[in-house]
Structure formats: C-alpha cells, structure tokens
Amino acid sequence: MCELIQVTRSSMPKFEEYIEEIKELWESHWLTNMGIKHEQLKTALSCYLGVPNISLFTNGHLALEYVIEAFDLSGQVITSPFTFVSTTHAIVRNGLEPVFCDINPENFTIDTDRIEELITEKTTAIIPVHVYGNICNVREIARIARKYHLKVIYDAAHAFGVTLNGTGVADFGDASMFSFHATKVFNTIEGGAVAFQNDELKYLLESLGNFGITGQDTVAHIGGNAKMNEFQAAMGICNLRHVDEEIEKRKAVVERYVERLRGVKGIKLNSLQDGVESNYAYFPVFFDGFQVDRDEIHAALLKENIVARKYFYPLTNDFECYRKQFNCEDTPVAKYFADKVLTLPLYADLDLKDVDRICNIILRR
Ligand SMILES: *Cc1c(COP(=O)(O)O)cnc(C)c1O
C-alpha cells in the first residue's frame, strides 16, 4: 500500500529556523499580548499584503466574528452558502440573520446579479467569500454597497496573497478576513487577521479581541479573548519568508493536474480569472456527466490511500443546525456544484508522480 496522501499538508520552516526564531522568547519571557513577534509579523504582513491596517487574531474564525461585531451591524447580512461553515456561523453568532445568495457558475463566488433582489430595509452588510482564492466580482459588489449603504466584509480565508490587476485582495471592501490555519497557503499553526480601510477601526477591533480593555484601568467594550500568541507569530514570520516559493511549487502541481484533466469529457475544472495572480490554494474538480459520480471517485481514491475532500458539500444552509431554517433549494447553482465537487490533494511538496497516480485513478475507466 502506498503512503497516505492527505488533501493538504502544512507548510513548515526548517526546524532550526523556527528554533532560532523563538530563542528570544526564552530571554524575554513574553509569550503573548502583542509581543515582539506579534508586532514583527504584523509589519511584515502589512507589507506583503499591501494594506495599511491589519490586526492579528488567534484564528480566522474569531477574526471574522470580531470584525463583524466591530461594524455594529444589525438585521440581515447577504452571504453565500458555498463556503466553510465558519462564514455562516460568524454571522449567526453575532445575532444577525444570514440571507443566502446563490453563486455564479464561472468562479463559484456570490452571484452579483442576484444580490439586489435580496436586499430589504433590514440589510446592513454583504459578506462574500473569495472561494478557492477566486476573486469575487468586487466592482459590482462595491457598486451595490454604495447604492444601498451596506458594509462589505470579505471572507478572504482562501485568498492570501492573491492580486487582481496588481491590487492585493485585501484592498477590496471595508475589511477582509484571512485565515492562517495549518491547512491554508500561509499558516501560523492556527491564526487569522483582519485587513481594513478605516484607521479608527484598529482600536476597537484590537480591544474587542482583548477583553474590551482600552487602558490600564479601563474596559470600554464587552470583548473576548482572541489574541495571537508569540509562538504562532514566530511560525508566521518563518513561513512568510518561504511563502512565494511555496506558491510557485503549488503552481507546478496545479499545472500538472490541468495538463492531465483538461478537456476530459464530464470533468469541469476551476479556470483562472483574467488579471488574477492566483495562490493555487485548492484544486477543485467537478464531475458532471463523467462515467462515474463524485462519490465513486472519492471512494476509489480512498481505496488507494488518497484523501480528497468535498469542499464545499454540504452547503452551509444544508447543515443540520441550519436545515430547519433555510432551504438549500433556494440556491440551486450552489447546490448543483456542491453535489459534484471534489478537491484533490494539493500542497507544495506533493510529488508530480503522485499527481499522475491520482489522475490515473480518476481516468482509468
Ligand atoms: C479556514 C476558513 C475559515 C476559518 O478560519 P480558521 O482560521 O480555521 O478559523 C473561514 N472561512 C473559510 C472560507 C475558510 O476556509
């Protein structure tokens, strides 16, 4: 039996590089609460992502929960169900009502032709997702937001380092959330960030993530605890040094998959968007009219010790905790792709021979 191939494998620096990075912590004994590594990573990320304002969090989900809270929204928020369940949970856990908009079949992001029909007097924001690192129709979303005075918060968990015509993805909307979870293109073990436009948001956002503390003897907000610690930040500093190489290696893997699977009847691939510099975060394949269906391919790969994942199936509006309240038939395009998708293993060190082996299993029928 061949060695287990997981859908992803975390990027890690050399052991010695990380040890060198954390040595200082044994001298300072400062392990969390905006320490030296935290500040260093923040500066490095502002520069890498090309954003003036960035706040770090202990994970991406809490980053999203806190940024939604910071905008003090009420009522309804328009979002899409073809995403990780975190996006929907962050809205609901803020006491807001998600209104599910369908996705477009070109790049699986929110269908901007359907947003306006969902807007009511209760709508206060749009929370779209840059699915697989594909950039949403940001111009159209900005137009709609301006017309109806809505906030726009992007779930950019998949889109670290992606650019559109040279502009970093964090530049769009009022704010963007990034996830630095171990499985993402760039990781801090667990971690996340919010990049945002309005300088004044900084104090509120960072205070909310630190118990609402605003001064030595003052607590102005009912906050929680979502701080990134020094060991996470040190991992980020190391990984950021190598992220461009990692993305280049991912690109080679993706190119091999495309070479083998492009043009096969019944297989639809995610196409790169014009003007977008991708980070090659995921390799989704849609089995539509192929000899066998998605679940059979999933099982055939598993039999050979290869783990592919159904991102995103089920839709978030179809999970047990939401099913009674929402109907996934209301978003038929999202439902259609959720039933057909399989994301294949993809990570920087995935051997091209293994890519061939995976493609052979898919194509041997
Ligand atoms: C990973 C992810 C999140 C949550 O990020 P964590 O860092 O794991 O908390 C949110 N949304 C999407 C689309 C994700 O893929």
Coordinates of C-alpha atoms and ligand atoms in Angstrom, one line a residue:
M1 CA 0.0 0.0 0.0
C2 CA 1.3 3.5 -0.9
E3 CA 1.8 6.1 1.8
L4 CA -1.3 8.1 2.8
I5 CA -1.7 11.2 0.8
Q6 CA -3.8 13.8 2.6
V7 CA -5.8 16.5 0.8
T8 CA -3.2 19.0 2.2
R9 CA 0.0 19.1 4.2
S10 CA 1.0 22.1 6.3
S11 CA 3.9 24.2 5.2
M12 CA 6.7 24.3 7.8
P13 CA 10.0 26.0 8.0
K14 CA 13.2 24.1 8.8
F15 CA 13.2 23.0 12.5
E16 CA 16.4 25.1 13.1
E17 CA 14.8 28.2 11.6
Y18 CA 11.9 28.1 13.9
I19 CA 14.1 27.4 17.0
E20 CA 16.2 30.4 16.1
E21 CA 13.1 32.5 15.8
I22 CA 11.7 31.5 19.2
K23 CA 15.0 31.7 21.1
E24 CA 14.3 35.3 22.0
L25 CA 11.2 34.3 23.8
W26 CA 13.3 32.4 26.4
E27 CA 15.1 35.7 27.0
S28 CA 12.1 38.0 27.2
H29 CA 9.6 35.6 28.9
W30 CA 6.9 37.5 27.0
L31 CA 4.7 34.8 25.4
T32 CA 1.6 36.7 24.3
N33 CA -0.3 40.0 24.4
M34 CA 1.2 41.9 21.4
G35 CA 4.8 40.9 22.0
I36 CA 7.8 41.4 19.8
K37 CA 7.0 38.6 17.3
H38 CA 3.4 39.7 17.0
E39 CA 4.4 43.2 16.1
Q40 CA 7.1 41.9 13.7
L41 CA 4.6 39.7 11.9
K42 CA 2.1 42.4 11.7
T43 CA 4.5 44.7 9.9
A44 CA 5.7 42.0 7.6
L45 CA 2.1 41.1 6.6
S46 CA 1.1 44.7 6.0
C47 CA 3.9 44.9 3.6
Y48 CA 3.3 41.5 1.9
L49 CA -0.5 42.1 1.6
G50 CA -0.1 45.8 0.7
V51 CA -2.5 47.0 3.4
P52 CA -2.1 49.9 5.8
N53 CA -4.1 48.3 8.6
I54 CA -4.0 44.8 9.9
S55 CA -5.0 43.2 13.2
L56 CA -3.9 39.7 14.1
F57 CA -6.1 37.1 15.8
T58 CA -5.7 33.6 17.2
N59 CA -7.7 32.1 14.3
G60 CA -9.6 33.2 11.2
H61 CA -13.0 32.4 12.5
L62 CA -12.7 34.7 15.6
A63 CA -11.2 37.4 13.3
L64 CA -14.4 37.3 11.3
E65 CA -16.6 37.2 14.4
Y66 CA -14.9 40.2 15.8
V67 CA -14.8 42.3 12.7
I68 CA -18.5 41.7 12.2
E69 CA -19.0 42.9 15.8
A70 CA -16.8 45.9 15.3
F71 CA -19.0 47.2 12.5
D72 CA -22.0 47.0 14.8
L73 CA -24.3 45.5 12.3
S74 CA -28.0 44.6 12.8
G75 CA -30.7 42.7 10.9
Q76 CA -29.8 40.8 7.8
V77 CA -26.5 40.1 6.0
I78 CA -26.2 38.8 2.5
T79 CA -23.8 35.9 2.0
S80 CA -23.4 32.7 0.1
P81 CA -23.7 29.1 1.3
F82 CA -20.9 27.6 -0.8
T83 CA -18.2 28.1 1.9
F84 CA -16.7 26.7 5.0
V85 CA -19.4 26.7 7.8
S86 CA -17.3 29.4 9.7
T87 CA -18.7 32.2 7.4
T88 CA -22.3 31.4 8.3
H89 CA -21.6 30.7 12.0
A90 CA -19.8 34.1 12.4
I91 CA -22.9 35.9 11.1
V92 CA -25.3 33.9 13.2
R93 CA -23.2 34.1 16.4
N94 CA -23.3 37.9 16.0
G95 CA -27.1 37.7 16.3
L96 CA -27.5 38.5 12.6
E97 CA -29.7 36.8 10.0
P98 CA -27.8 35.3 7.0
V99 CA -29.7 35.7 3.7
F100 CA -28.3 33.2 1.3
C101 CA -27.5 34.4 -2.2
D102 CA -26.7 31.9 -5.0
I103 CA -23.2 31.6 -6.6
N104 CA -22.2 32.1 -10.2
P105 CA -21.1 29.0 -12.2
E106 CA -17.9 30.7 -13.5
N107 CA -16.0 31.0 -10.3
F108 CA -18.3 29.9 -7.5
T109 CA -18.4 33.2 -5.7
I110 CA -21.5 35.2 -4.9
D111 CA -23.7 35.9 -8.0
T112 CA -23.8 39.7 -8.1
D113 CA -26.8 39.6 -10.4
R114 CA -28.9 38.2 -7.6
I115 CA -27.8 40.4 -4.6
E116 CA -30.1 43.3 -5.2
E117 CA -33.3 41.2 -5.2
L118 CA -32.4 40.0 -1.7
I119 CA -31.9 43.5 -0.2
T120 CA -34.6 44.6 2.3
E121 CA -34.8 47.5 4.7
K122 CA -33.1 45.2 7.3
T123 CA -30.0 44.5 5.2
T124 CA -26.8 46.1 6.7
A125 CA -23.9 44.2 5.0
I126 CA -22.7 41.8 2.4
I127 CA -20.2 39.1 3.5
P128 CA -19.0 37.4 0.3
V129 CA -16.3 34.7 0.0
H130 CA -13.3 34.6 -2.3
V131 CA -13.9 30.8 -2.9
Y132 CA -10.8 28.8 -3.7
G133 CA -8.9 32.1 -4.0
N134 CA -11.1 33.2 -6.9
I135 CA -11.8 36.9 -6.5
C136 CA -15.5 37.9 -6.2
N137 CA -16.9 40.5 -8.6
V138 CA -15.6 43.2 -6.3
R139 CA -16.5 46.2 -8.6
E140 CA -20.1 45.2 -8.8
I141 CA -20.3 44.4 -5.0
A142 CA -18.8 47.9 -4.3
R143 CA -21.4 49.5 -6.6
I144 CA -24.3 47.7 -4.8
A145 CA -22.8 48.5 -1.4
R146 CA -22.6 52.2 -2.2
K147 CA -26.1 52.3 -3.6
Y148 CA -27.7 50.7 -0.6
H149 CA -25.2 51.9 2.1
L150 CA -24.1 48.5 3.1
K151 CA -20.8 47.4 4.6
V152 CA -18.7 44.8 2.8
I153 CA -16.6 42.3 4.7
Y154 CA -14.8 39.7 2.6
D155 CA -14.1 36.2 3.8
A156 CA -10.6 36.0 2.2
A157 CA -9.6 32.9 4.1
H158 CA -8.6 31.3 0.7
A159 CA -7.1 34.3 -0.9
F160 CA -3.9 35.0 0.9
G161 CA -1.5 36.9 -1.5
V162 CA -4.0 36.9 -4.4
T163 CA -3.9 40.0 -6.6
L164 CA -6.3 41.5 -9.2
N165 CA -4.5 43.6 -11.8
G166 CA -1.7 44.1 -9.3
T167 CA -4.0 45.2 -6.4
G168 CA -3.9 43.0 -3.3
V169 CA -7.2 41.3 -2.5
A170 CA -7.2 42.9 1.0
D171 CA -7.8 46.3 -0.7
F172 CA -11.5 45.5 -1.5
G173 CA -14.5 46.1 0.7
D174 CA -14.4 47.7 4.2
A175 CA -12.5 44.8 5.6
S176 CA -11.2 41.3 4.7
M177 CA -10.6 38.3 7.0
F178 CA -7.6 36.0 6.4
S179 CA -7.1 32.5 7.9
F180 CA -3.7 31.3 8.8
H181 CA -4.9 27.8 9.8
A182 CA -2.4 25.0 9.4
T183 CA -4.1 23.9 6.2
K184 CA -4.0 27.2 4.4
V185 CA -1.5 28.5 1.9
F186 CA 0.2 30.6 4.6
N187 CA -0.1 29.4 8.2
T188 CA 0.7 30.5 11.8
I189 CA -0.3 27.0 13.1
E190 CA -3.7 28.5 14.0
G191 CA -4.2 32.2 13.2
G192 CA -6.0 34.9 11.4
A193 CA -6.1 38.5 10.5
V194 CA -8.4 41.3 9.5
A195 CA -7.2 43.9 7.0
F196 CA -9.3 47.0 6.9
Q197 CA -9.6 50.5 5.4
N198 CA -10.7 52.8 8.3
D199 CA -7.8 53.5 10.6
E200 CA -10.2 54.2 13.5
L201 CA -11.4 50.6 13.5
K202 CA -8.0 49.4 14.8
Y203 CA -8.5 50.3 18.4
L204 CA -12.0 48.9 18.6
L205 CA -11.0 45.7 16.8
E206 CA -7.9 45.0 18.9
S207 CA -9.7 45.9 22.1
L208 CA -12.6 43.5 21.3
G209 CA -10.1 40.7 20.9
N210 CA -8.5 41.5 24.3
F211 CA -11.5 41.6 26.7
G212 CA -12.6 45.1 25.6
I213 CA -9.6 46.5 27.5
T214 CA -8.9 50.1 26.4
G215 CA -6.4 51.2 29.1
Q216 CA -4.7 50.0 32.2
D217 CA -7.8 50.6 34.4
T218 CA -10.4 50.8 31.7
V219 CA -12.7 48.3 29.9
A220 CA -14.9 50.1 27.4
H221 CA -16.3 47.1 25.5
I222 CA -17.7 43.6 26.2
G223 CA -14.9 41.9 24.5
G224 CA -13.5 38.3 24.4
N225 CA -10.0 36.8 24.0
A226 CA -8.7 36.2 20.6
K227 CA -5.1 37.3 20.7
M228 CA -2.4 35.7 18.5
N229 CA 0.5 34.4 20.8
E230 CA 4.2 34.7 20.2
F231 CA 4.8 31.1 19.1
Q232 CA 2.1 31.5 16.4
A233 CA 3.6 34.8 15.2
A234 CA 7.1 33.3 15.1
M235 CA 5.8 30.4 12.9
G236 CA 4.2 33.1 10.7
I237 CA 7.5 35.1 10.4
C238 CA 9.3 31.9 9.3
N239 CA 6.6 30.7 6.9
L240 CA 6.3 34.2 5.3
R241 CA 9.9 34.0 4.2
H242 CA 9.1 31.0 2.1
V243 CA 5.5 31.6 1.0
D244 CA 6.4 32.7 -2.5
E245 CA 8.4 29.6 -3.1
E246 CA 5.6 27.5 -1.7
I247 CA 3.1 29.2 -4.1
E248 CA 5.4 28.5 -7.0
K249 CA 5.6 24.8 -6.1
R250 CA 1.8 24.7 -5.8
K251 CA 1.5 26.2 -9.2
A252 CA 3.6 23.4 -10.7
V253 CA 1.3 20.8 -9.1
V254 CA -1.8 22.6 -10.4
E255 CA -0.3 22.8 -13.9
R256 CA 0.3 19.1 -13.9
Y257 CA -3.3 18.4 -12.8
V258 CA -4.6 20.7 -15.5
E259 CA -2.4 19.1 -18.1
R260 CA -3.8 15.6 -17.2
L261 CA -7.5 16.5 -16.6
R262 CA -8.2 19.4 -19.0
G263 CA -10.6 18.5 -21.9
V264 CA -11.8 15.3 -20.3
K265 CA -15.5 14.8 -21.0
G266 CA -17.5 15.2 -17.8
I267 CA -14.8 16.9 -15.9
K268 CA -15.0 20.7 -15.2
L269 CA -12.0 22.5 -13.7
N270 CA -11.7 25.8 -11.9
S271 CA -10.5 28.3 -14.5
L272 CA -8.0 31.0 -13.7
Q273 CA -9.5 34.5 -13.8
D274 CA -8.3 37.3 -16.1
G275 CA -5.9 39.7 -14.3
V276 CA -5.8 37.5 -11.2
E277 CA -2.5 36.2 -9.8
S278 CA -3.5 33.1 -8.1
N279 CA -2.2 31.5 -4.9
Y280 CA -3.1 27.9 -6.1
A281 CA -4.9 27.2 -2.8
Y282 CA -7.2 24.4 -3.9
F283 CA -7.7 22.2 -6.9
P284 CA -11.5 21.5 -7.2
V285 CA -12.8 19.2 -9.8
F286 CA -16.5 19.0 -10.8
F287 CA -17.7 15.6 -12.0
D288 CA -20.6 16.4 -14.3
G289 CA -21.6 13.7 -16.8
F290 CA -18.4 11.8 -16.1
Q291 CA -18.6 7.9 -16.4
V292 CA -19.0 7.7 -12.6
D293 CA -20.1 10.3 -10.0
R294 CA -18.1 12.3 -7.4
D295 CA -18.7 9.9 -4.6
E296 CA -17.4 6.9 -6.5
I297 CA -14.2 8.8 -7.4
H298 CA -13.9 9.9 -3.7
A299 CA -14.1 6.2 -2.7
A300 CA -11.8 5.0 -5.4
L301 CA -9.1 7.4 -4.3
L302 CA -9.6 6.5 -0.6
K303 CA -9.1 2.8 -1.5
E304 CA -5.6 3.8 -2.8
N305 CA -5.0 5.7 0.5
I306 CA -5.6 9.1 -1.1
V307 CA -7.8 11.6 0.7
A308 CA -9.8 14.1 -1.4
R309 CA -12.3 16.4 0.2
K310 CA -15.8 17.6 -0.8
Y311 CA -15.2 21.4 -0.4
F312 CA -18.0 22.6 -0.2
Y313 CA -20.5 19.9 0.5
P314 CA -23.0 20.1 2.1
L315 CA -23.8 23.8 1.6
T316 CA -23.9 25.7 4.9
N317 CA -27.7 26.2 4.6
D318 CA -28.0 22.4 4.4
F319 CA -26.2 21.5 7.7
E320 CA -28.2 20.0 10.5
C321 CA -28.1 23.2 12.6
Y322 CA -29.4 25.4 9.7
R323 CA -31.6 23.0 7.7
K324 CA -34.8 23.8 9.5
Q325 CA -34.4 27.5 9.0
F326 CA -33.1 27.6 5.4
N327 CA -33.6 25.7 2.2
C328 CA -30.7 24.7 0.1
E329 CA -33.0 24.5 -3.0
D330 CA -33.1 28.3 -2.8
T331 CA -29.5 28.4 -4.0
P332 CA -29.7 25.8 -6.9
V333 CA -26.4 26.7 -8.5
A334 CA -24.5 26.3 -5.3
K335 CA -26.4 23.0 -4.6
Y336 CA -25.5 21.8 -8.1
F337 CA -21.8 22.3 -7.7
A338 CA -21.8 21.1 -4.0
D339 CA -23.1 17.7 -5.3
K340 CA -20.3 17.4 -7.9
V341 CA -17.2 18.8 -6.4
L342 CA -14.1 17.0 -5.1
T343 CA -11.0 18.9 -4.2
L344 CA -7.9 16.9 -4.9
P345 CA -4.7 16.8 -2.8
L346 CA -2.6 19.9 -3.2
Y347 CA 0.4 21.1 -1.3
A348 CA 3.8 22.5 -2.2
D349 CA 5.7 19.2 -1.7
L350 CA 3.2 17.0 -3.5
D351 CA 5.2 14.8 -5.9
L352 CA 4.2 15.2 -9.5
K353 CA 4.4 11.4 -9.7
D354 CA 1.6 11.3 -7.1
V355 CA -0.4 13.8 -9.1
D356 CA -0.1 11.4 -12.1
R357 CA -1.1 8.5 -9.9
I358 CA -4.2 10.4 -8.7
C359 CA -5.1 11.4 -12.3
N360 CA -4.7 7.7 -13.4
I361 CA -7.1 6.5 -10.8
I362 CA -9.6 9.1 -11.9
L363 CA -9.2 8.4 -15.6
R364 CA -8.9 4.6 -15.5
R365 CA -12.4 3.6 -16.6
Ligands
LIG1 C1 -10.5 28.3 7.0 C2 -11.7 29.1 6.8 C3 -12.3 29.9 7.8 C4 -11.9 29.8 9.3 O1 -10.6 30.0 9.5 P1 -9.9 29.4 10.8 O2 -8.5 30.0 10.8 O3 -9.8 27.9 10.6 O4 -10.7 29.7 12.0 C5 -13.3 30.7 7.4 N1 -13.8 30.7 6.2 C6 -13.3 30.0 5.2 C7 -13.8 30.1 3.8 C8 -12.2 29.1 5.5 O5 -11.7 28.3 4.5

